[in-house]
mmCIF file of C-alpha atoms in Angstrom:
data_model
loop_
_atom_site.group_PDB
_atom_site.id
_atom_site.type_symbol
_atom_site.label_atom_id
_atom_site.label_comp_id
_atom_site.label_asym_id
_atom_site.label_seq_id
_atom_site.Cartn_x
_atom_site.Cartn_y
_atom_site.Cartn_z
ATOM 1 C CA GLN A 1 25.758 -20.121 49.129
ATOM 2 C CA LYS A 2 29.339 -19.539 47.985
ATOM 3 C CA PRO A 3 29.925 -18.212 44.439
ATOM 4 C CA GLY A 4 31.453 -20.881 42.200
ATOM 5 C CA LYS A 5 31.200 -23.518 44.926
ATOM 6 C CA THR A 6 28.636 -26.014 46.100
ATOM 7 C CA VAL A 7 29.180 -26.276 49.835
ATOM 8 C CA PHE A 8 28.464 -29.533 51.628
ATOM 9 C CA LEU A 9 28.323 -29.635 55.421
ATOM 10 C CA ALA A 10 29.171 -32.488 57.775
ATOM 11 C CA LEU A 11 28.836 -31.997 61.543
ATOM 12 C CA ASN A 12 30.394 -34.070 64.327
ATOM 13 C CA ILE A 13 32.072 -36.561 62.015
ATOM 14 C CA VAL A 14 34.663 -37.770 64.505
ATOM 15 C CA ASN A 15 35.286 -41.447 63.777
ATOM 16 C CA SER A 16 34.929 -44.239 61.251
ATOM 17 C CA ALA A 17 31.402 -45.161 62.426
ATOM 18 C CA LYS A 18 30.302 -41.628 61.581
ATOM 19 C CA GLY A 19 31.680 -42.103 58.060
ATOM 20 C CA LEU A 20 34.843 -40.006 58.186
ATOM 21 C CA ALA A 21 36.731 -42.281 55.780
ATOM 22 C CA LEU A 22 33.738 -42.328 53.411
ATOM 23 C CA LEU A 23 33.662 -38.532 53.312
ATOM 24 C CA GLU A 24 37.383 -38.191 52.779
ATOM 25 C CA GLY A 25 37.360 -40.799 50.016
ATOM 26 C CA ALA A 26 34.352 -39.279 48.261
ATOM 27 C CA PHE A 27 35.752 -35.768 48.205
ATOM 28 C CA ALA A 28 39.199 -37.007 47.175
ATOM 29 C CA SER A 29 37.586 -38.682 44.146
ATOM 30 C CA LEU A 30 35.555 -35.535 43.347
ATOM 31 C CA ALA A 31 38.470 -33.094 43.595
ATOM 32 C CA GLN A 32 39.616 -33.577 39.978
ATOM 33 C CA THR A 33 36.266 -33.766 38.203
ATOM 34 C CA HIS A 34 34.183 -31.458 40.411
ATOM 35 C CA PRO A 35 36.401 -28.750 41.926
ATOM 36 C CA GLU A 36 33.253 -26.757 42.725
ATOM 37 C CA ALA A 37 32.397 -29.263 45.488
ATOM 38 C CA GLU A 38 33.634 -28.108 48.877
ATOM 39 C CA LEU A 39 33.080 -29.960 52.146
ATOM 40 C CA HIS A 40 33.037 -28.015 55.398
ATOM 41 C CA LEU A 41 33.865 -30.695 57.943
ATOM 42 C CA TYR A 42 33.166 -29.854 61.582
ATOM 43 C CA GLY A 43 34.687 -32.126 64.172
ATOM 44 C CA PRO A 44 38.137 -33.491 63.459
ATOM 45 C CA THR A 45 41.001 -31.083 63.168
ATOM 46 C CA GLY A 46 43.928 -31.448 60.844
ATOM 47 C CA PRO A 47 45.130 -30.125 57.537
ATOM 48 C CA ASP A 48 42.720 -29.312 54.752
ATOM 49 C CA SER A 49 42.846 -31.463 51.641
ATOM 50 C CA PRO A 50 41.489 -30.923 48.103
ATOM 51 C CA GLY A 51 37.785 -30.205 48.415
ATOM 52 C CA ILE A 52 37.777 -30.455 52.238
ATOM 53 C CA ARG A 53 37.997 -27.598 54.724
ATOM 54 C CA ARG A 54 38.367 -28.823 58.297
ATOM 55 C CA MET A 55 36.540 -26.325 60.456
ATOM 56 C CA GLY A 56 37.259 -27.870 63.893
ATOM 57 C CA THR A 57 34.732 -27.846 66.686
ATOM 58 C CA TYR A 58 31.892 -25.342 66.818
ATOM 59 C CA ASP A 59 29.794 -23.589 69.385
ATOM 60 C CA GLU A 60 26.135 -24.621 69.235
ATOM 61 C CA SER A 61 25.101 -20.955 69.270
ATOM 62 C CA LEU A 62 26.591 -20.708 65.744
ATOM 63 C CA LEU A 63 24.591 -23.631 64.349
ATOM 64 C CA ASP A 64 22.103 -21.506 62.403
ATOM 65 C CA ARG A 65 24.911 -19.586 60.718
ATOM 66 C CA ILE A 66 26.923 -22.748 59.996
ATOM 67 C CA ILE A 67 23.954 -24.579 58.458
ATOM 68 C CA GLY A 68 22.968 -21.425 56.585
ATOM 69 C CA SER A 69 26.391 -21.296 54.932
ATOM 70 C CA ALA A 70 25.928 -24.646 53.159
ATOM 71 C CA ASP A 71 23.998 -25.906 50.150
ATOM 72 C CA PHE A 72 23.628 -29.536 51.293
ATOM 73 C CA GLY A 73 24.248 -31.531 54.449
ATOM 74 C CA ILE A 74 25.894 -34.956 54.543
ATOM 75 C CA ILE A 75 25.392 -37.697 57.138
ATOM 76 C CA PRO A 76 27.549 -40.634 56.007
ATOM 77 C CA SER A 77 27.170 -42.964 59.001
ATOM 78 C CA THR A 78 28.369 -46.504 58.468
ATOM 79 C CA TRP A 79 26.427 -47.909 61.418
ATOM 80 C CA PRO A 80 22.649 -47.736 61.971
ATOM 81 C CA GLU A 81 22.089 -44.713 64.184
ATOM 82 C CA VAL A 82 18.880 -45.037 66.174
ATOM 83 C CA TYR A 83 17.962 -41.371 65.866
ATOM 84 C CA GLY A 84 20.774 -39.191 64.592
ATOM 85 C CA TYR A 85 20.081 -35.625 65.620
ATOM 86 C CA VAL A 86 22.153 -33.829 62.967
ATOM 87 C CA GLY A 87 19.829 -34.709 60.060
ATOM 88 C CA PRO A 88 16.677 -33.270 61.609
ATOM 89 C CA GLU A 89 18.695 -30.211 62.689
ATOM 90 C CA MET A 90 19.732 -29.611 59.086
ATOM 91 C CA LEU A 91 16.322 -30.360 57.580
ATOM 92 C CA SER A 92 14.503 -28.169 60.096
ATOM 93 C CA ARG A 93 16.680 -25.275 58.935
ATOM 94 C CA GLY A 94 15.938 -25.885 55.252
ATOM 95 C CA LEU A 95 19.104 -27.780 54.293
ATOM 96 C CA PRO A 96 18.618 -30.878 52.101
ATOM 97 C CA VAL A 97 20.556 -33.902 53.345
ATOM 98 C CA ILE A 98 22.539 -36.705 51.732
ATOM 99 C CA ALA A 99 22.460 -39.601 54.202
ATOM 100 C CA SER A 100 23.226 -43.275 54.573
ATOM 101 C CA ASN A 101 20.211 -45.494 53.916
ATOM 102 C CA ILE A 102 20.628 -47.276 57.266
ATOM 103 C CA GLY A 103 19.315 -46.696 60.768
ATOM 104 C CA ALA A 104 16.809 -43.910 61.366
ATOM 105 C CA MET A 105 17.934 -41.679 58.530
ATOM 106 C CA PRO A 106 15.448 -43.051 55.970
ATOM 107 C CA ASP A 107 12.730 -42.139 58.504
ATOM 108 C CA TYR A 108 13.303 -38.438 57.900
ATOM 109 C CA VAL A 109 15.245 -38.188 54.640
ATOM 110 C CA VAL A 110 12.828 -38.793 51.771
ATOM 111 C CA HIS A 111 14.944 -39.807 48.781
ATOM 112 C CA GLY A 112 14.496 -37.368 45.915
ATOM 113 C CA SER A 113 12.285 -35.030 47.939
ATOM 114 C CA ASN A 114 14.184 -33.463 50.856
ATOM 115 C CA GLY A 115 17.451 -35.306 50.336
ATOM 116 C CA LEU A 116 19.197 -38.325 48.906
ATOM 117 C CA LEU A 117 20.011 -41.708 50.414
ATOM 118 C CA PHE A 118 23.006 -43.883 49.563
ATOM 119 C CA ASP A 119 24.302 -47.298 50.606
ATOM 120 C CA PRO A 120 27.415 -46.809 52.762
ATOM 121 C CA VAL A 121 28.577 -50.366 52.031
ATOM 122 C CA THR A 122 28.658 -49.919 48.252
ATOM 123 C CA PRO A 123 32.047 -48.643 47.085
ATOM 124 C CA ASP A 124 31.903 -45.126 45.636
ATOM 125 C CA ALA A 125 28.168 -44.759 46.431
ATOM 126 C CA LEU A 126 28.590 -41.474 48.294
ATOM 127 C CA ALA A 127 30.859 -39.980 45.621
ATOM 128 C CA SER A 128 28.458 -41.163 42.924
ATOM 129 C CA THR A 129 25.482 -39.620 44.750
ATOM 130 C CA ILE A 130 27.271 -36.289 45.147
ATOM 131 C CA ARG A 131 28.456 -36.377 41.525
ATOM 132 C CA GLY A 132 24.893 -37.027 40.331
ATOM 133 C CA LEU A 133 23.614 -34.121 42.416
ATOM 134 C CA LEU A 134 26.297 -31.741 41.143
ATOM 135 C CA ASP A 135 25.539 -32.718 37.543
ATOM 136 C CA ASP A 136 21.760 -32.278 37.867
ATOM 137 C CA GLU A 137 20.684 -28.706 38.557
ATOM 138 C CA GLN A 138 16.996 -29.662 38.424
ATOM 139 C CA LEU A 139 17.570 -32.218 41.191
ATOM 140 C CA GLN A 140 19.260 -29.556 43.318
ATOM 141 C CA VAL A 141 16.302 -27.209 42.877
ATOM 142 C CA ARG A 142 13.826 -30.037 43.586
ATOM 143 C CA LEU A 143 15.607 -30.917 46.857
ATOM 144 C CA TRP A 144 15.737 -27.282 48.003
ATOM 145 C CA ALA A 145 12.036 -26.902 47.211
ATOM 146 C CA GLY A 146 11.230 -30.232 48.850
ATOM 147 C CA VAL A 147 12.952 -29.426 52.113
ATOM 148 C CA ALA A 148 11.330 -25.966 52.149
ATOM 149 C CA ALA A 149 7.884 -27.545 51.717
ATOM 150 C CA THR A 150 8.396 -30.335 54.257
ATOM 151 C CA PRO A 151 5.564 -29.990 56.798
ATOM 152 C CA ARG A 152 7.334 -32.183 59.345
ATOM 153 C CA ARG A 153 8.266 -30.556 62.655
ATOM 154 C CA TYR A 154 11.568 -31.674 64.064
ATOM 155 C CA LEU A 155 11.948 -32.030 67.803
ATOM 156 C CA LEU A 156 14.363 -30.005 69.803
ATOM 157 C CA MET A 157 16.925 -32.194 71.570
ATOM 158 C CA GLN A 158 15.251 -31.691 74.969
ATOM 159 C CA GLU A 159 11.843 -32.656 73.527
ATOM 160 C CA HIS A 160 13.371 -35.765 72.005
ATOM 161 C CA LEU A 161 15.067 -36.711 75.274
ATOM 162 C CA ASP A 162 11.855 -36.124 77.256
ATOM 163 C CA ARG A 163 9.941 -38.441 74.893
ATOM 164 C CA LEU A 164 12.611 -41.145 75.165
ATOM 165 C CA VAL A 165 12.658 -40.927 78.968
ATOM 166 C CA GLY A 166 8.843 -41.200 78.976
ATOM 167 C CA ILE A 167 8.991 -44.328 76.804
ATOM 168 C CA TYR A 168 11.613 -45.925 79.043
ATOM 169 C CA GLU A 169 9.644 -45.054 82.178
ATOM 170 C CA ARG A 170 6.464 -46.616 80.750
ATOM 171 C CA LEU A 171 8.386 -49.736 79.730
ATOM 172 C CA LEU A 172 9.984 -50.051 83.157
ATOM 173 C CA ALA A 173 6.638 -49.479 84.887
ATOM 174 C CA GLY A 174 5.048 -52.204 82.759
ATOM 175 C CA ARG A 175 7.926 -54.564 83.435
ATOM 176 C CA SER A 176 7.741 -54.097 87.206
ATOM 177 C CA GLN A 177 3.946 -54.661 87.150
ATOM 178 C CA SER A 178 4.310 -57.897 85.192
ATOM 179 C CA SER A 179 6.910 -59.257 87.631
ATOM 180 C CA GLU A 180 4.666 -58.700 90.704
#
């Protein structure tokens, strides 16, 4: 997307549970060997550092343009997110994703097909995954093709919330019937 650069995108990375330290550490270790790697980090403000451009907060109306400006998305959560909306947002717009192999992310990121999974507990796993991707042009092409061919339909946030509310309502209805 950007000549001479491979742009990675991370959205709403605001605390350690979302993997902020993992991202910063990975891109710090890549800065010397892979200066073509550039992370656009949306969420926390502060000074840029080698390989990291802090973009601040964003308006949701710009999401298509923001995702369209990147080559790969990154979701480095260190805790098991139950759903994680950012990954499906990226994938539904044709952006392959690098994600932690915990929580719901392995449910929608198919390793080697539409993205890559890594173990957030293993030291240097994220940096190693990114390094491997940068060094393997065929893998990059395979992931772009894989995400483009993914037949899965990702829910809009409201659809997802409506389904969750329906599940909770059915569970509560069943619970109240069993206690009668």
